[in-house]
């Protein structure tokens, strides 16, 4: 786990022996190629980071697009198909649900007034709320779960990076006693803990860590507040 440092057990590639995990998908080029063969004679337009189209003329065509590269077409699309939704909703990260709601909501907005939006291979409460337009329920459920876990925005996340010795000293500061501290986790060549503090006490916690850094001329500590990237193992967006 990128947040707490726990290692997965029993997950290992039988070919190379690696335990590294990576998000995998078909890729937009391959998807466009497969659709081109399946719908012979139909124009296929690919729009991604390497083949960006801002606008396309209205015509009979299939448009394969990655997030953020959706071309605008006059009048909107007659159908919007959101694929790989099951994989995206399983991304390991704190903001997975809110990101999927934003990504898919943006895609759905490209449909015409009479257009159809299809969310493929996704079921459960999230899919039901998305399909019915009750997006507030998705946000409400997400906030409830984060409060139960003590994660932002119910708390502030204070990420502290440095050597194990420095982090051990920080954990022992009186102002941090009683707060939930997650880690240490290895991040590159350093280590990191995350202090979760409520909004009332977080200024005291931050001030104590800052004072410790100032007082120690040999400290290697670095502090980042409210950086939610620490919760996301795979987040390139």
Coordinates of N, CA and C in Angstrom, one line a residue:
X1 N 0.8 -1.2 0.0 CA 0.0 0.0 0.0 C 0.9 1.2 0.0
X2 N 0.6 2.2 -0.9 CA 1.4 3.4 -1.0 C 1.3 4.3 0.2
X3 N 0.1 4.1 0.9 CA -0.2 5.0 2.0 C 0.5 4.5 3.3
X4 N 0.2 3.2 3.6 CA 0.7 2.7 4.9 C 1.9 1.8 4.8
X5 N 2.3 1.4 3.6 CA 3.5 0.6 3.4 C 3.3 -0.9 3.5
X6 N 2.1 -1.4 3.8 CA 1.9 -2.8 3.9 C 2.1 -3.5 2.5
X7 N 2.7 -4.6 2.5 CA 3.0 -5.3 1.3 C 1.9 -6.4 1.0
X8 N 1.5 -6.5 -0.3 CA 0.5 -7.6 -0.6 C 1.1 -8.9 -0.5
X9 N 0.3 -9.9 -0.1 CA 0.8 -11.3 0.0 C 0.2 -12.1 -1.0
X10 N 0.9 -13.0 -1.6 CA 0.3 -13.9 -2.6 C 0.1 -13.3 -4.0
X11 N 0.6 -12.1 -4.2 CA 0.4 -11.5 -5.5 C 1.8 -11.4 -6.2
X12 N 2.0 -12.3 -7.2 CA 3.3 -12.4 -7.8 C 3.2 -12.9 -9.2
X13 N 3.9 -12.3 -10.1 CA 3.8 -12.7 -11.5 C 4.5 -14.1 -11.6
X14 N 3.9 -15.1 -12.2 CA 4.5 -16.4 -12.4 C 5.6 -16.4 -13.4
X15 N 5.6 -15.4 -14.2 CA 6.7 -15.4 -15.3 C 8.0 -14.7 -14.8
X16 N 7.8 -13.5 -14.2 CA 9.1 -12.7 -13.9 C 9.3 -12.6 -12.4
X17 N 8.3 -13.0 -11.6 CA 8.4 -13.0 -10.1 C 8.1 -11.6 -9.5
X18 N 7.8 -10.6 -10.3 CA 7.6 -9.3 -9.8 C 6.3 -9.2 -9.0
X19 N 6.2 -8.3 -8.0 CA 5.0 -8.0 -7.3 C 4.5 -6.6 -7.6
X20 N 5.1 -5.9 -8.6 CA 4.6 -4.6 -8.9 C 3.2 -4.7 -9.7
X21 N 2.3 -3.7 -9.3 CA 1.0 -3.7 -10.0 C 0.9 -2.5 -10.9
X22 N 0.2 -2.6 -12.0 CA 0.1 -1.5 -12.9 C -1.3 -1.6 -13.5
X23 N -1.9 -0.4 -13.7 CA -3.2 -0.3 -14.3 C -3.1 -0.6 -15.8
X24 N -3.9 -1.5 -16.3 CA -3.8 -2.0 -17.7 C -5.2 -1.8 -18.4
X25 N -5.1 -1.5 -19.7 CA -6.3 -1.3 -20.5 C -5.9 -1.7 -21.9
X26 N -6.9 -1.7 -22.8 CA -6.7 -2.1 -24.2 C -5.9 -1.0 -24.9
X27 N -6.2 0.2 -24.7 CA -5.5 1.3 -25.4 C -6.4 1.8 -26.5
X28 N -6.4 3.1 -26.7 CA -7.3 3.7 -27.7 C -7.0 3.3 -29.1
X29 N -5.7 3.1 -29.5 CA -5.4 2.7 -30.9 C -5.9 1.3 -31.2
X30 N -5.8 0.4 -30.3 CA -6.3 -0.9 -30.5 C -7.8 -0.9 -30.6
X31 N -8.4 -0.2 -29.7 CA -9.9 -0.1 -29.7 C -10.4 0.4 -31.1
X32 N -9.8 1.5 -31.5 CA -10.1 2.1 -32.8 C -9.9 1.1 -33.9
X33 N -8.9 0.3 -33.9 CA -8.6 -0.7 -34.9 C -9.6 -1.8 -34.9
X34 N -10.0 -2.3 -33.7 CA -11.0 -3.3 -33.6 C -12.4 -2.8 -34.1
X35 N -12.7 -1.6 -33.8 CA -14.0 -1.1 -34.3 C -14.0 -0.9 -35.8
X36 N -12.9 -0.5 -36.3 CA -12.8 -0.3 -37.7 C -13.0 -1.6 -38.5
X37 N -12.5 -2.7 -37.9 CA -12.7 -4.0 -38.5 C -14.2 -4.5 -38.3
X38 N -14.7 -4.2 -37.1 CA -16.1 -4.7 -36.9 C -17.1 -3.9 -37.7
X39 N -16.9 -2.6 -37.9 CA -17.8 -1.8 -38.7 C -17.2 -1.4 -40.0
X40 N -16.9 -2.3 -40.9 CA -16.3 -2.1 -42.1 C -17.0 -1.0 -42.9
X41 N -16.3 -0.1 -43.5 CA -17.0 1.0 -44.3 C -17.4 2.2 -43.5
X42 N -17.3 2.1 -42.2 CA -17.6 3.3 -41.3 C -16.4 4.0 -40.9
X43 N -16.4 5.3 -41.0 CA -15.3 6.1 -40.7 C -15.0 6.1 -39.2
X44 N -13.8 5.8 -38.8 CA -13.4 5.8 -37.4 C -12.4 6.9 -37.1
X45 N -12.7 7.7 -36.1 CA -11.8 8.9 -35.8 C -11.3 8.6 -34.4
X46 N -9.9 8.7 -34.3 CA -9.3 8.5 -33.0 C -8.8 9.8 -32.5
X47 N -9.2 10.1 -31.2 CA -8.7 11.4 -30.6 C -8.2 11.0 -29.2
X48 N -6.9 11.2 -29.1 CA -6.2 10.9 -27.8 C -5.1 11.9 -27.7
X49 N -4.2 11.7 -26.8 CA -3.1 12.7 -26.5 C -2.2 12.9 -27.7
X50 N -2.0 11.8 -28.5 CA -1.2 11.9 -29.7 C -1.9 12.2 -31.0
X51 N -3.2 12.1 -31.0 CA -4.0 12.3 -32.2 C -5.2 13.2 -31.7
X52 N -5.0 14.4 -31.4 CA -6.0 15.3 -30.8 C -6.8 16.0 -31.8
X53 N -8.2 15.9 -31.6 CA -9.1 16.6 -32.5 C -10.0 17.5 -31.5
X54 N -10.0 18.8 -31.7 CA -10.8 19.7 -30.9 C -12.2 19.7 -31.4
X55 N -12.5 19.7 -32.7 CA -13.8 19.6 -33.2 C -13.8 18.7 -34.5
X56 N -14.9 18.1 -34.7 CA -15.1 17.2 -35.9 C -16.4 17.6 -36.6
X57 N -16.5 17.5 -37.9 CA -17.8 17.7 -38.6 C -18.8 16.7 -38.3
X58 N -20.0 17.0 -38.3 CA -21.1 16.1 -38.0 C -21.2 15.1 -39.2
X59 N -21.0 13.8 -39.0 CA -21.1 12.9 -40.1 C -21.4 11.5 -39.5
X60 N -21.6 10.5 -40.3 CA -21.8 9.1 -39.8 C -20.4 8.6 -39.5
X61 N -20.0 8.5 -38.3 CA -18.7 8.0 -37.9 C -18.7 7.5 -36.5
X62 N -17.6 6.8 -36.2 CA -17.4 6.3 -34.8 C -16.2 7.1 -34.3
X63 N -16.3 7.6 -33.1 CA -15.2 8.4 -32.5 C -14.7 7.7 -31.3
X64 N -13.4 7.4 -31.3 CA -12.8 6.7 -30.1 C -11.9 7.8 -29.4
X65 N -12.2 8.1 -28.2 CA -11.5 9.2 -27.5 C -11.1 8.8 -26.1
X66 N -10.0 9.3 -25.7 CA -9.6 9.2 -24.3 C -10.1 10.4 -23.5
X67 N -10.0 10.3 -22.2 CA -10.5 11.3 -21.3 C -9.8 12.6 -21.6
X68 N -10.5 13.7 -21.7 CA -9.9 15.0 -21.9 C -9.6 15.3 -23.4
X69 N -9.8 14.4 -24.3 CA -9.5 14.6 -25.7 C -10.8 14.4 -26.5
X70 N -12.0 14.5 -25.9 CA -13.2 14.3 -26.6 C -13.5 15.5 -27.6
X71 N -13.6 15.2 -28.9 CA -13.9 16.2 -29.8 C -15.3 16.7 -29.7
X72 N -15.5 18.0 -30.0 CA -16.9 18.6 -30.0 C -17.5 18.4 -31.4
X73 N -18.7 18.0 -31.4 CA -19.4 17.9 -32.7 C -20.7 18.7 -32.6
X74 N -21.0 19.4 -33.7 CA -22.2 20.2 -33.7 C -23.5 19.4 -33.4
X75 N -24.2 19.8 -32.4 CA -25.4 19.1 -32.1 C -25.3 18.0 -31.1
X76 N -24.1 17.6 -30.8 CA -23.8 16.5 -29.9 C -23.8 15.1 -30.6
X77 N -23.4 14.1 -29.8 CA -23.3 12.7 -30.4 C -24.6 12.1 -30.2
X78 N -25.0 11.2 -31.1 CA -26.2 10.4 -31.0 C -26.1 9.3 -30.0
X79 N -24.9 8.9 -29.7 CA -24.7 7.8 -28.7 C -23.3 8.0 -28.1
X80 N -23.2 7.9 -26.8 CA -21.9 7.9 -26.1 C -21.8 6.6 -25.3
X81 N -20.8 5.9 -25.6 CA -20.5 4.6 -24.9 C -19.2 4.7 -24.1
X82 N -19.4 4.6 -22.8 CA -18.3 4.7 -21.9 C -17.8 3.3 -21.6
X83 N -16.6 2.9 -22.0 CA -16.0 1.6 -21.9 C -15.0 1.6 -20.8
X84 N -14.6 0.4 -20.4 CA -13.6 0.2 -19.3 C -14.0 0.8 -18.0
X85 N -15.4 1.1 -17.8 CA -15.8 1.6 -16.6 C -15.6 0.8 -15.4
X86 N -15.7 -0.5 -15.5 CA -15.4 -1.4 -14.4 C -14.0 -1.3 -13.9
X87 N -13.0 -1.2 -14.9 CA -11.6 -1.1 -14.5 C -11.4 0.3 -13.8
X88 N -12.0 1.3 -14.3 CA -11.7 2.7 -13.8 C -12.3 2.8 -12.4
X89 N -13.5 2.1 -12.1 CA -14.1 2.2 -10.8 C -13.4 1.4 -9.8
X90 N -12.4 0.6 -10.2 CA -11.7 -0.3 -9.3 C -10.2 0.3 -9.1
X91 N -10.0 1.5 -9.7 CA -8.6 2.1 -9.5 C -8.3 2.3 -8.0
X92 N -7.1 1.9 -7.6 CA -6.8 2.1 -6.2 C -6.5 3.5 -5.8
X93 N -7.4 4.2 -5.3 CA -7.2 5.6 -4.9 C -8.4 6.2 -4.2
X94 N -8.1 7.2 -3.4 CA -9.1 7.8 -2.6 C -10.2 8.5 -3.4
X95 N -9.8 9.1 -4.6 CA -10.7 9.9 -5.4 C -11.3 9.1 -6.5
X96 N -11.3 7.8 -6.5 CA -11.7 7.0 -7.6 C -13.2 7.3 -8.0
X97 N -14.1 7.3 -7.0 CA -15.5 7.6 -7.2 C -15.7 9.0 -7.7
X98 N -15.1 10.0 -7.1 CA -15.4 11.3 -7.6 C -14.8 11.6 -9.0
X99 N -13.6 10.9 -9.2 CA -13.0 11.1 -10.6 C -13.9 10.4 -11.6
X100 N -14.4 9.2 -11.4 CA -15.3 8.6 -12.3 C -16.6 9.4 -12.6
X101 N -17.1 9.9 -11.5 CA -18.3 10.7 -11.7 C -18.0 11.9 -12.6
X102 N -16.9 12.6 -12.4 CA -16.5 13.7 -13.2 C -16.2 13.3 -14.6
X103 N -15.4 12.3 -14.8 CA -15.0 11.8 -16.1 C -16.2 11.4 -16.9
X104 N -17.1 10.6 -16.3 CA -18.2 10.0 -17.1 C -19.3 11.1 -17.3
X105 N -19.4 12.0 -16.3 CA -20.4 13.1 -16.5 C -20.0 14.0 -17.6
X106 N -18.7 14.2 -17.7 CA -18.2 15.0 -18.9 C -18.5 14.4 -20.2
X107 N -18.2 13.0 -20.3 CA -18.5 12.3 -21.5 C -20.0 12.3 -21.8
X108 N -20.8 12.1 -20.8 CA -22.3 12.1 -21.1 C -22.8 13.5 -21.6
X109 N -22.1 14.6 -21.2 CA -22.5 15.9 -21.6 C -22.3 16.1 -23.1
X110 N -21.5 15.3 -23.7 CA -21.3 15.4 -25.2 C -22.4 14.8 -26.0
X111 N -23.4 14.1 -25.4 CA -24.5 13.6 -26.1 C -25.5 14.6 -26.5
X112 N -26.2 14.4 -27.6 CA -27.2 15.3 -28.0 C -28.4 15.2 -27.1
X113 N -29.4 16.1 -27.2 CA -30.6 16.1 -26.4 C -31.3 14.8 -26.5
X114 N -31.3 14.2 -27.7 CA -32.0 12.9 -27.9 C -31.0 11.7 -27.9
X115 N -29.7 12.0 -27.6 CA -28.7 10.9 -27.6 C -28.8 9.9 -26.5
X116 N -28.2 8.8 -26.6 CA -28.2 7.7 -25.6 C -26.8 7.6 -25.0
X117 N -26.8 7.5 -23.7 CA -25.5 7.3 -23.0 C -25.5 5.9 -22.4
X118 N -24.5 5.1 -22.7 CA -24.3 3.7 -22.2 C -23.1 3.6 -21.3
X119 N -23.2 3.2 -20.1 CA -22.1 2.9 -19.2 C -21.9 1.4 -19.2
X120 N -20.9 0.9 -19.8 CA -20.7 -0.5 -20.0 C -20.0 -1.2 -18.8
X121 N -20.5 -2.4 -18.5 CA -19.9 -3.3 -17.5 C -19.7 -2.7 -16.1
X122 N -20.7 -1.9 -15.7 CA -20.6 -1.3 -14.4 C -22.0 -1.5 -13.7
X123 N -22.0 -2.1 -12.5 CA -23.3 -2.3 -11.8 C -23.2 -1.8 -10.4
X124 N -24.2 -2.1 -9.6 CA -24.1 -1.7 -8.2 C -24.7 -0.3 -8.0
X125 N -24.6 0.2 -6.8 CA -25.3 1.5 -6.4 C -24.7 2.6 -7.2
X126 N -23.4 2.6 -7.5 CA -22.9 3.8 -8.3 C -23.5 3.8 -9.6
X127 N -23.6 2.7 -10.3 CA -24.1 2.7 -11.7 C -25.6 3.1 -11.6
X128 N -26.4 2.6 -10.6 CA -27.8 2.9 -10.5 C -28.0 4.4 -10.3
X129 N -27.2 5.0 -9.5 CA -27.3 6.4 -9.2 C -26.9 7.3 -10.4
X130 N -25.8 6.8 -11.1 CA -25.4 7.5 -12.3 C -26.4 7.5 -13.4
X131 N -27.0 6.3 -13.6 CA -28.0 6.1 -14.7 C -29.3 6.9 -14.4
X132 N -29.6 7.0 -13.1 CA -30.9 7.7 -12.8 C -30.7 9.3 -12.6
X133 N -29.4 9.7 -12.7 CA -29.1 11.1 -12.6 C -29.1 11.6 -11.2
X134 N -29.1 10.6 -10.2 CA -29.0 11.0 -8.8 C -27.5 11.0 -8.4
X135 N -26.8 12.0 -9.0 CA -25.4 12.1 -8.7 C -25.1 12.6 -7.3
X136 N -26.0 13.3 -6.7 CA -25.9 13.7 -5.3 C -25.7 12.5 -4.4
X137 N -26.4 11.4 -4.7 CA -26.4 10.2 -3.8 C -24.9 9.7 -3.8
X138 N -24.3 9.7 -5.0 CA -22.9 9.2 -5.1 C -22.0 10.0 -4.2
X139 N -22.1 11.3 -4.3 CA -21.3 12.2 -3.5 C -21.6 12.0 -2.0
X140 N -22.9 11.9 -1.6 CA -23.2 11.7 -0.2 C -22.7 10.4 0.3
X141 N -22.7 9.3 -0.5 CA -22.2 8.0 0.0 C -20.7 8.1 0.1
X142 N -20.0 8.7 -0.8 CA -18.6 8.9 -0.8 C -18.1 9.6 0.5
X143 N -18.8 10.7 0.8 CA -18.5 11.5 2.0 C -18.7 10.7 3.2
X144 N -19.8 10.0 3.3 CA -20.1 9.1 4.5 C -19.0 8.1 4.7
X145 N -18.5 7.5 3.6 CA -17.5 6.5 3.7 C -16.2 7.1 4.2
X146 N -15.9 8.3 3.7 CA -14.6 8.9 4.1 C -14.6 9.4 5.5
X147 N -15.8 9.8 6.0 CA -15.9 10.2 7.4 C -15.7 9.0 8.3
X148 N -16.3 7.8 7.9 CA -16.1 6.6 8.6 C -14.7 6.1 8.7
X149 N -13.9 6.4 7.6 CA -12.5 6.0 7.6 C -11.6 7.1 8.2
X150 N -12.1 8.3 8.4 CA -11.3 9.3 8.9 C -10.4 9.9 7.8
X151 N -10.8 9.9 6.6 CA -10.0 10.4 5.5 C -10.5 11.7 5.0
X152 N -9.7 12.5 4.3 CA -10.2 13.8 3.8 C -11.4 13.6 2.9
X153 N -12.3 14.6 2.9 CA -12.2 15.9 3.5 C -12.7 16.0 5.0
X154 N -13.0 14.8 5.6 CA -13.3 14.8 7.0 C -12.1 15.2 7.9
X155 N -10.9 15.0 7.4 CA -9.7 15.4 8.1 C -8.8 16.0 7.1
X156 N -7.7 16.6 7.6 CA -6.6 17.1 6.8 C -5.5 16.1 6.8
X157 N -4.9 15.8 5.6 CA -3.8 14.9 5.5 C -2.5 15.7 5.5
X158 N -1.6 15.4 6.5 CA -0.3 16.0 6.6 C 0.8 15.0 6.3
X159 N 1.3 15.0 5.1 CA 2.4 14.1 4.7 C 3.7 14.6 5.1
X160 N 4.5 13.7 5.8 CA 5.8 14.1 6.3 C 6.8 13.1 5.7
X161 N 7.8 13.5 5.0 CA 8.8 12.6 4.4 C 10.1 12.9 5.0
X162 N 10.9 11.8 5.1 CA 12.3 11.9 5.6 C 12.8 10.5 6.0
X163 N 13.9 10.5 6.8 CA 14.5 9.3 7.2 C 13.6 8.6 8.3
X164 N 13.8 7.4 8.5 CA 13.0 6.7 9.6 C 13.3 7.3 10.9
X165 N 14.6 7.7 11.1 CA 14.9 8.3 12.4 C 14.2 9.6 12.6
X166 N 14.1 10.4 11.6 CA 13.4 11.7 11.7 C 11.9 11.5 11.9
X167 N 11.4 10.6 11.2 CA 9.9 10.3 11.3 C 9.5 9.7 12.6
X168 N 10.4 8.9 13.2 CA 10.2 8.4 14.6 C 10.1 9.6 15.6
X169 N 11.0 10.5 15.4 CA 11.0 11.7 16.3 C 9.7 12.5 16.1
X170 N 9.3 12.7 14.9 CA 8.1 13.4 14.7 C 6.9 12.7 15.3
X171 N 6.8 11.4 15.2 CA 5.7 10.7 15.7 C 5.6 10.9 17.3
X172 N 6.7 11.1 17.9 CA 6.8 11.3 19.3 C 6.5 12.7 19.8
X173 N 6.3 13.6 18.9 CA 6.0 15.0 19.3 C 4.7 15.0 20.1
X174 N 4.6 15.7 21.2 CA 3.4 15.8 22.1 C 2.2 16.2 21.3
X175 N 2.3 17.1 20.4 CA 1.2 17.6 19.6 C 0.6 16.6 18.7
X176 N 1.3 15.5 18.4 CA 0.8 14.5 17.5 C 0.2 13.3 18.3
X177 N 0.4 13.3 19.6 CA -0.2 12.2 20.4 C -1.7 12.2 20.3
X178 N -2.3 11.0 20.0 CA -3.7 10.9 19.9 C -4.2 11.0 18.5
X179 N -3.4 11.5 17.5 CA -3.8 11.6 16.1 C -3.5 10.3 15.4
X180 N -4.3 10.0 14.4 CA -4.0 8.8 13.6 C -2.8 9.1 12.7
X181 N -1.8 8.2 12.7 CA -0.7 8.3 11.9 C -0.5 7.0 11.1
X182 N -0.5 7.2 9.7 CA -0.4 6.0 8.8 C 1.0 5.9 8.3
X183 N 1.5 4.7 8.2 CA 2.9 4.5 7.7 C 3.8 4.1 8.8
X184 N 5.1 4.1 8.5 CA 5.8 4.7 7.3 C 5.7 3.8 6.1
X185 N 5.7 4.5 4.9 CA 5.7 3.8 3.6 C 6.9 4.3 2.9
X186 N 7.5 3.4 2.1 CA 8.7 3.7 1.3 C 8.2 4.5 0.0
X187 N 8.8 5.6 -0.3 CA 8.5 6.4 -1.5 C 9.8 6.8 -2.1
X188 N 10.1 6.1 -3.2 CA 11.4 6.3 -3.8 C 12.6 6.0 -2.9
X189 N 13.4 6.9 -2.6 CA 14.6 6.7 -1.7 C 14.3 7.2 -0.3
X190 N 13.1 7.6 0.0 CA 12.8 8.2 1.3 C 11.6 7.4 1.9
X191 N 11.2 7.9 3.0 CA 10.0 7.3 3.7 C 9.0 8.4 4.0
X192 N 7.7 8.0 4.3 CA 6.7 9.0 4.5 C 5.7 8.4 5.5
X193 N 5.2 9.3 6.4 CA 4.1 9.0 7.2 C 3.0 10.1 6.9
X194 N 1.7 9.7 7.1 CA 0.6 10.7 6.9 C -0.1 10.8 8.2
X195 N -0.2 12.1 8.7 CA -0.9 12.4 9.9 C -2.3 12.9 9.5
X196 N -3.3 12.3 10.1 CA -4.7 12.7 9.8 C -5.2 13.4 11.0
X197 N -5.5 14.7 10.8 CA -5.9 15.6 12.0 C -7.1 16.3 11.6
X198 N -8.0 16.6 12.6 CA -9.2 17.4 12.3 C -8.8 18.8 12.0
X199 N -9.7 19.6 11.5 CA -9.4 21.0 11.1 C -9.1 21.9 12.3
X200 N -9.6 21.6 13.5 CA -9.4 22.4 14.6 C -7.9 22.2 15.1
X201 N -7.5 21.0 15.1 CA -6.1 20.7 15.7 C -5.0 20.7 14.7
X202 N -5.4 20.7 13.4 CA -4.3 20.5 12.4 C -3.3 21.7 12.4
X203 N -3.7 23.0 12.6 CA -2.7 24.1 12.7 C -1.7 23.8 13.8
X204 N -2.1 23.3 14.9 CA -1.2 23.0 16.0 C -0.2 21.9 15.6
X205 N -0.7 20.8 15.0 CA 0.1 19.8 14.5 C 1.2 20.3 13.5
X206 N 0.7 21.1 12.5 CA 1.6 21.6 11.5 C 2.7 22.5 12.1
X207 N 2.2 23.4 13.1 CA 3.2 24.3 13.7 C 4.2 23.5 14.5
X208 N 3.8 22.4 15.1 CA 4.8 21.6 15.9 C 5.8 21.0 15.0
X209 N 5.4 20.4 13.9 CA 6.3 19.8 12.9 C 7.3 20.8 12.4
X210 N 6.7 22.0 12.0 CA 7.5 23.1 11.5 C 8.6 23.5 12.5
X211 N 8.2 23.7 13.7 CA 9.1 24.1 14.8 C 10.2 23.1 14.9
X212 N 9.9 21.8 14.8 CA 10.9 20.8 15.0 C 11.9 20.9 13.8
X213 N 11.4 21.1 12.6 CA 12.3 21.2 11.5 C 13.2 22.4 11.6
X214 N 12.7 23.5 12.0 CA 13.5 24.7 12.2 C 14.6 24.6 13.3
X215 N 14.2 23.9 14.4 CA 15.1 23.7 15.5 C 16.2 22.7 15.2
X216 N 16.0 21.8 14.2 CA 17.0 20.8 13.9 C 17.7 21.1 12.6
X217 N 19.0 21.4 12.7 CA 19.8 21.8 11.6 C 20.1 20.7 10.6
X218 N 19.9 19.4 11.1 CA 20.2 18.3 10.3 C 19.0 17.5 9.8
X219 N 17.8 18.1 10.0 CA 16.6 17.5 9.6 C 16.5 17.3 8.1
X220 N 16.0 16.2 7.7 CA 15.7 15.9 6.3 C 14.2 16.0 5.9
X221 N 13.4 16.4 6.9 CA 12.0 16.3 6.7 C 11.4 17.3 5.7
X222 N 10.4 16.8 5.0 CA 9.6 17.7 4.1 C 8.1 17.4 4.4
X223 N 7.4 18.5 4.4 CA 5.9 18.4 4.8 C 5.1 18.9 3.7
X224 N 4.0 18.2 3.4 CA 3.0 18.6 2.4 C 1.6 18.4 3.0
X225 N 0.9 19.5 3.0 CA -0.5 19.4 3.6 C -1.5 19.3 2.5
X226 N -2.5 18.5 2.7 CA -3.7 18.4 1.9 C -3.4 17.9 0.5
X227 N -2.3 17.2 0.3 CA -1.9 16.6 -1.0 C -2.6 15.2 -1.1
X228 N -3.7 15.1 -1.8 CA -4.4 13.8 -1.8 C -3.7 12.8 -2.7
X229 N -2.7 13.2 -3.4 CA -1.9 12.2 -4.2 C -1.3 11.1 -3.4
X230 N -1.1 11.3 -2.1 CA -0.5 10.3 -1.3 C -1.5 9.1 -1.1
X231 N -2.8 9.3 -1.4 CA -3.7 8.2 -1.3 C -3.9 7.4 -2.6
X232 N -3.3 7.9 -3.6 CA -3.5 7.3 -4.9 C -2.4 6.5 -5.5
X233 N -2.5 5.2 -5.5 CA -1.4 4.4 -6.0 C -1.3 4.6 -7.5
X234 N -2.4 4.7 -8.2 CA -2.4 4.9 -9.7 C -3.2 6.1 -10.0
X235 N -2.6 7.2 -10.3 CA -3.3 8.5 -10.6 C -2.5 9.4 -11.5
X236 N -2.7 9.3 -12.8 CA -2.0 10.1 -13.7 C -2.8 11.2 -14.3
X237 N -3.9 11.5 -13.6 CA -4.8 12.5 -14.2 C -4.8 13.8 -13.4

